[in-house]
Backbone as JSON, one array per atom type, in Angstrom:
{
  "sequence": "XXXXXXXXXXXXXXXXXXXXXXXXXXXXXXXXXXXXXXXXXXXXXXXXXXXXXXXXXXXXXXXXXXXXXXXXXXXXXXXXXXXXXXXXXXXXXXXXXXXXXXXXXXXXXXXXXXXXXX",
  "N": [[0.85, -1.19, 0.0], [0.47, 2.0, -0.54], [0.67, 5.42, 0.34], [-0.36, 8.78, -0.71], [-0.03, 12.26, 1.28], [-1.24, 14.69, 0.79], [-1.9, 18.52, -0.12], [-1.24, 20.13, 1.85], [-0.6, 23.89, 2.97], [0.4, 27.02, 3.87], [-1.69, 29.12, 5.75], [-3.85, 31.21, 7.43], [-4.32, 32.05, 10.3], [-7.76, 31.02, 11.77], [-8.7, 30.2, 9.06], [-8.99, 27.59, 7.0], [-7.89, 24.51, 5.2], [-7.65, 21.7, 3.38], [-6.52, 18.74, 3.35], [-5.43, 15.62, 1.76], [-5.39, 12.26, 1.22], [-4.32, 9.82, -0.74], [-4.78, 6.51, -1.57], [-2.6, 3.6, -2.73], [-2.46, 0.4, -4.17], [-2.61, -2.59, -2.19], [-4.9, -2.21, -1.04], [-7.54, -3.36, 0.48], [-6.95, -4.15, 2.63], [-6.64, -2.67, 4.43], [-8.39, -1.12, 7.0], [-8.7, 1.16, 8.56], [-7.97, 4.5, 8.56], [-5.7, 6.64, 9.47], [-5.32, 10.49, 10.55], [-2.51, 11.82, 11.52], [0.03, 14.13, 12.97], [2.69, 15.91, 13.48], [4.97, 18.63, 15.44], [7.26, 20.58, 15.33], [9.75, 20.02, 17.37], [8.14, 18.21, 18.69], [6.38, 15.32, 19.71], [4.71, 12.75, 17.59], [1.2, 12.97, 16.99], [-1.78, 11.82, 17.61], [-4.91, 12.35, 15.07], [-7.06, 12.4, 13.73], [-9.29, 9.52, 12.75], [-10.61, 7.28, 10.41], [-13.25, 4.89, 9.85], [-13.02, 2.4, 7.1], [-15.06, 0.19, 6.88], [-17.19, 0.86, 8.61], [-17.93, 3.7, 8.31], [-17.15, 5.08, 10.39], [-15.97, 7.37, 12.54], [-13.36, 9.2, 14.49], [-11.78, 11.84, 16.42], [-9.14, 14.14, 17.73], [-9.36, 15.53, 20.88], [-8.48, 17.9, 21.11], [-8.59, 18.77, 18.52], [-11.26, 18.28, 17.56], [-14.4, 19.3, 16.23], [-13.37, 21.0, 14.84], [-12.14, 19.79, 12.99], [-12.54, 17.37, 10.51], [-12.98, 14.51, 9.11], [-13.27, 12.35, 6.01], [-13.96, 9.57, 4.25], [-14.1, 8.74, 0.56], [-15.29, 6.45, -1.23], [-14.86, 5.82, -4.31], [-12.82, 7.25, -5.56], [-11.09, 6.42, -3.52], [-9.77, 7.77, -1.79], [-8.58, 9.47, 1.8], [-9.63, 12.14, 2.89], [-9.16, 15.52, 5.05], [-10.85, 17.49, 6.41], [-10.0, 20.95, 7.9], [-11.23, 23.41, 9.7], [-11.16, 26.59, 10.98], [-8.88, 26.94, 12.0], [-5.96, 27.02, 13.78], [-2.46, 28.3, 15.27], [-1.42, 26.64, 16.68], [-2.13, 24.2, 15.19], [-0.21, 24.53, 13.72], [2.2, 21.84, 11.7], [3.76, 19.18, 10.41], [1.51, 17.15, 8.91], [0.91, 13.7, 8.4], [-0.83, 10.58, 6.97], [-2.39, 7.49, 7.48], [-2.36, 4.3, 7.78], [-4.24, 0.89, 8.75], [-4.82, -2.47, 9.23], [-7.02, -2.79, 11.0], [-8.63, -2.05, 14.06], [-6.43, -2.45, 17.01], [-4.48, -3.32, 15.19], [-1.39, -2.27, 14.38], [-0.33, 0.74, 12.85], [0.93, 0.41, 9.45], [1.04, 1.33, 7.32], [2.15, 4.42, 5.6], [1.98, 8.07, 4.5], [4.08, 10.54, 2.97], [4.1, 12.88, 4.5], [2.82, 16.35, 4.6], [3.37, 19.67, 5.08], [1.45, 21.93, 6.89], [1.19, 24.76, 7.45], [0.24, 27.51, 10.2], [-0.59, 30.62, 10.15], [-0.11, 33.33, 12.91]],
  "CA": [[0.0, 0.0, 0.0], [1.55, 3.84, -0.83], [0.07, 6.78, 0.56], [0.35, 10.28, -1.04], [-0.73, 13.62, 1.37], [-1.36, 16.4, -0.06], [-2.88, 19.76, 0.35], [-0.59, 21.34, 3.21], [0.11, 24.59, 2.86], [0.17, 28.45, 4.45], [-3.04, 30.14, 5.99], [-4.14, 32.35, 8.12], [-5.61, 31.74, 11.53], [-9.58, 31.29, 11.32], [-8.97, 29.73, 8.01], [-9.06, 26.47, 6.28], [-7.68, 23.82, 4.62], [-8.55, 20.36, 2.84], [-6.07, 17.4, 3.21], [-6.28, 14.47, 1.02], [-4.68, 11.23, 1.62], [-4.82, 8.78, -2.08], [-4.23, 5.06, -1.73], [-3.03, 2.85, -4.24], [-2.31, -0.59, -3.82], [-4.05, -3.51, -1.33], [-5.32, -1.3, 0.39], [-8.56, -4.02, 0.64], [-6.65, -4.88, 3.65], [-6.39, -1.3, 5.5], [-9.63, -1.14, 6.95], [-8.67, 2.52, 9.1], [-6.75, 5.29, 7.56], [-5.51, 8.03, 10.4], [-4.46, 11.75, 10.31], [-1.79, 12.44, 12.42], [0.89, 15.28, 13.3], [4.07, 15.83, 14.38], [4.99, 19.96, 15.04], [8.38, 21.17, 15.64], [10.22, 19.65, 18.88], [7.09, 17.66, 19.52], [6.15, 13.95, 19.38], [3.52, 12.68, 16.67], [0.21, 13.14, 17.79], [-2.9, 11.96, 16.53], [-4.99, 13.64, 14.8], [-8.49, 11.68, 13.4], [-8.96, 7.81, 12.29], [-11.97, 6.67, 9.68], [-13.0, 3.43, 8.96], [-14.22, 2.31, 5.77], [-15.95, -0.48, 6.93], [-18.36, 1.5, 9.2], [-17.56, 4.54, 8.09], [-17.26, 5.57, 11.71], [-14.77, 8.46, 13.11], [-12.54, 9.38, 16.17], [-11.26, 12.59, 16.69], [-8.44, 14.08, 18.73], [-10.35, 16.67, 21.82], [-7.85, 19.4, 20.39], [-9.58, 19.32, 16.51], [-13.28, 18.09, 17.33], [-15.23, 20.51, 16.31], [-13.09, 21.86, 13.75], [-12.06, 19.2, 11.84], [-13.89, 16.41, 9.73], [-12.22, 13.25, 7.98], [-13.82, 11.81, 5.59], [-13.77, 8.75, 3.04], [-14.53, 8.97, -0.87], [-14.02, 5.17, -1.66], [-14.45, 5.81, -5.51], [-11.41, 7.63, -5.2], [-9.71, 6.1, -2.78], [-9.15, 8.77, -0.69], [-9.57, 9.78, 2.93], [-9.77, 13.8, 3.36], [-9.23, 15.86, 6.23], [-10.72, 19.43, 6.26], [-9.65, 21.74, 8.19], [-11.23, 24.68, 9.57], [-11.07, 27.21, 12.07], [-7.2, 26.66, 12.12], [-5.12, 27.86, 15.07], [-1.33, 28.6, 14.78], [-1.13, 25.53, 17.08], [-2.01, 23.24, 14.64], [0.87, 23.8, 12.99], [2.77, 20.83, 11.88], [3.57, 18.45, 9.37], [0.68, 16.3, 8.87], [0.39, 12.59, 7.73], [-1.71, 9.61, 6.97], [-1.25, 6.39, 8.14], [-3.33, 2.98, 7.46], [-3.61, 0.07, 9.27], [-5.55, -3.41, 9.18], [-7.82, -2.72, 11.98], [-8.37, -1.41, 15.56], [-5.37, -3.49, 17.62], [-3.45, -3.21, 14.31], [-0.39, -1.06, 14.55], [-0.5, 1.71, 11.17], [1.76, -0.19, 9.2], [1.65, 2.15, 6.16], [2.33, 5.89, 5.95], [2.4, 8.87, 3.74], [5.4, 10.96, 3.22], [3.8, 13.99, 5.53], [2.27, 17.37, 3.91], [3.43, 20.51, 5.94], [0.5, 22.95, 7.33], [1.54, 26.32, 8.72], [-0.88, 28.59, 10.16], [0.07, 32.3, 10.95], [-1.07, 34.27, 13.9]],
  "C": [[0.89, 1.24, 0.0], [0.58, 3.89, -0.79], [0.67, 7.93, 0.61], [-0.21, 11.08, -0.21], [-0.58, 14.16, 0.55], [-2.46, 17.27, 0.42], [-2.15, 21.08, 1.78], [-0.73, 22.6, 2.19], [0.16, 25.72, 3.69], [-1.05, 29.09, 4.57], [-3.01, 30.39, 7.13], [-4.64, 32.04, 9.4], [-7.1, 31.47, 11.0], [-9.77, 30.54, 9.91], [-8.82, 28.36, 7.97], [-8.19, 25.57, 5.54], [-8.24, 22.64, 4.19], [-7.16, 19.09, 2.95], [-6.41, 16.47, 2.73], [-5.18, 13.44, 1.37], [-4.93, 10.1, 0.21], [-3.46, 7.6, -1.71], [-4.09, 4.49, -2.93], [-2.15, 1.45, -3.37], [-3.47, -2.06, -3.08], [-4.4, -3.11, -0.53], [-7.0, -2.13, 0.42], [-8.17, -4.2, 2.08], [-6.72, -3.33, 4.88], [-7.95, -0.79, 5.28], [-9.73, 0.7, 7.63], [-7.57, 3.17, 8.43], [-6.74, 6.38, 8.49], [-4.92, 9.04, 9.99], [-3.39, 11.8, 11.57], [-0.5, 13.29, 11.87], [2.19, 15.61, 14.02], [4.53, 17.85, 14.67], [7.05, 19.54, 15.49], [9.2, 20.86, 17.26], [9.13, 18.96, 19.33], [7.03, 16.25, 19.1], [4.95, 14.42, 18.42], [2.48, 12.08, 17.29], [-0.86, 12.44, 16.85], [-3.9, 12.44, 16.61], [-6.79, 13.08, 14.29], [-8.63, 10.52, 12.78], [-10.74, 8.1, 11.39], [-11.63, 5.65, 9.34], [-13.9, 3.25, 8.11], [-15.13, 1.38, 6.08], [-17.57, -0.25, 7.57], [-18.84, 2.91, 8.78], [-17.47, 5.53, 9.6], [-15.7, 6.66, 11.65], [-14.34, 8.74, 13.99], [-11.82, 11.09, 15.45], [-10.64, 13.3, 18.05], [-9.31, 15.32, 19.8], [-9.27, 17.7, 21.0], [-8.56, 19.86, 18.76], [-10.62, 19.17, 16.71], [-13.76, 19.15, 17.6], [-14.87, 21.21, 15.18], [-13.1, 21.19, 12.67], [-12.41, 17.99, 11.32], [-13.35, 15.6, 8.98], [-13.58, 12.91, 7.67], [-13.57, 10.57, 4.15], [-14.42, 8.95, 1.53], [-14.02, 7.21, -1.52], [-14.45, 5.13, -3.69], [-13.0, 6.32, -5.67], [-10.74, 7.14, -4.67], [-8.85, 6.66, -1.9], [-10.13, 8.82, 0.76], [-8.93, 11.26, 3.01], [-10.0, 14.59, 4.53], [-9.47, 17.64, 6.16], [-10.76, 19.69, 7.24], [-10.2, 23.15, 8.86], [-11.16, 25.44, 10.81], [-9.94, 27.03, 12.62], [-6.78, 27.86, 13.31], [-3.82, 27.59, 15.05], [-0.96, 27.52, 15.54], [-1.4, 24.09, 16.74], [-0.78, 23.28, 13.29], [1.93, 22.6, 12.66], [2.85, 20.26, 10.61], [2.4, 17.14, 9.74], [0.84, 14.88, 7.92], [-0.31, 11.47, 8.2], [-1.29, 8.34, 6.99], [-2.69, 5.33, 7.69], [-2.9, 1.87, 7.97], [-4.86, -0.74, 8.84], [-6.89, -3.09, 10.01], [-7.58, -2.05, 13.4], [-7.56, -2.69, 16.22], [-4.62, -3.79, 16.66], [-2.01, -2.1, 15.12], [-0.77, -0.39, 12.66], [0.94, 0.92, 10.69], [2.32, 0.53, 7.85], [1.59, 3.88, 6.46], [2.84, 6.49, 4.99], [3.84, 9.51, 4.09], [5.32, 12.6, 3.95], [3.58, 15.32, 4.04], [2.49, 18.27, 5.41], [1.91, 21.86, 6.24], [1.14, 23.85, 8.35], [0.44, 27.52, 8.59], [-0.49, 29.52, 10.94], [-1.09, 33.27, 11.82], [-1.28, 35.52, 13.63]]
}
């Protein structure tokens, strides 16, 4: 399984973004696909999980509320918007996929940076 982010980039406080996460491969087998974050001197955090099989969601108490994963399985993507950004979600963001809950994420994008200015 390869996973591309995409979508980081530079905004503003109060504003927005869209994160996309595109699988290719067996990904039949990666039933959850997570966002997580790493910032600057910090450990990697996470950040929101969807599963395709339920389509159910988890989010971390620091983003609920703001931000919203979601699956597109024609595509093949899972998307993470963004809004109401705070200069403390800065970080490089990536997506991760694993078999199941009690999996470990066994695959992982190559991170998409998000910086948001105060």
């Amino acid at each position: 399984v390869q996973l591309q982010a995409s979508g980081g980039g530079l905004v503003q406080a109060g504003g927005s973004l869209r994160l996309s996460c595109a699988a290719s491969g067996r990904t039949f087998r990666s039933d959850e696909v997570g966002w997580f974050r790493q910032a600057p001197g910090k450990e990697r955090e996470f950040v929101a999980t969807f599963r395709w099989s339920t389509g159910s969601t988890s989010y971390a108490n620091s983003v609920k509320g703001r931000f919203a994963i979601s699956g597109d399985s024609g595509k093949n993507t899972v998307d993470l918007q963004m809004n109401s950004l705070k200069a403390e979600d800065t970080a490089v963001y990536y997506c991760a996929a694993r078999q199941g809950a009690g999996y470990n994420y066994r695959y992982w994008g190559q991170g998409t940076q998000v910086t948001v200015s105060s």
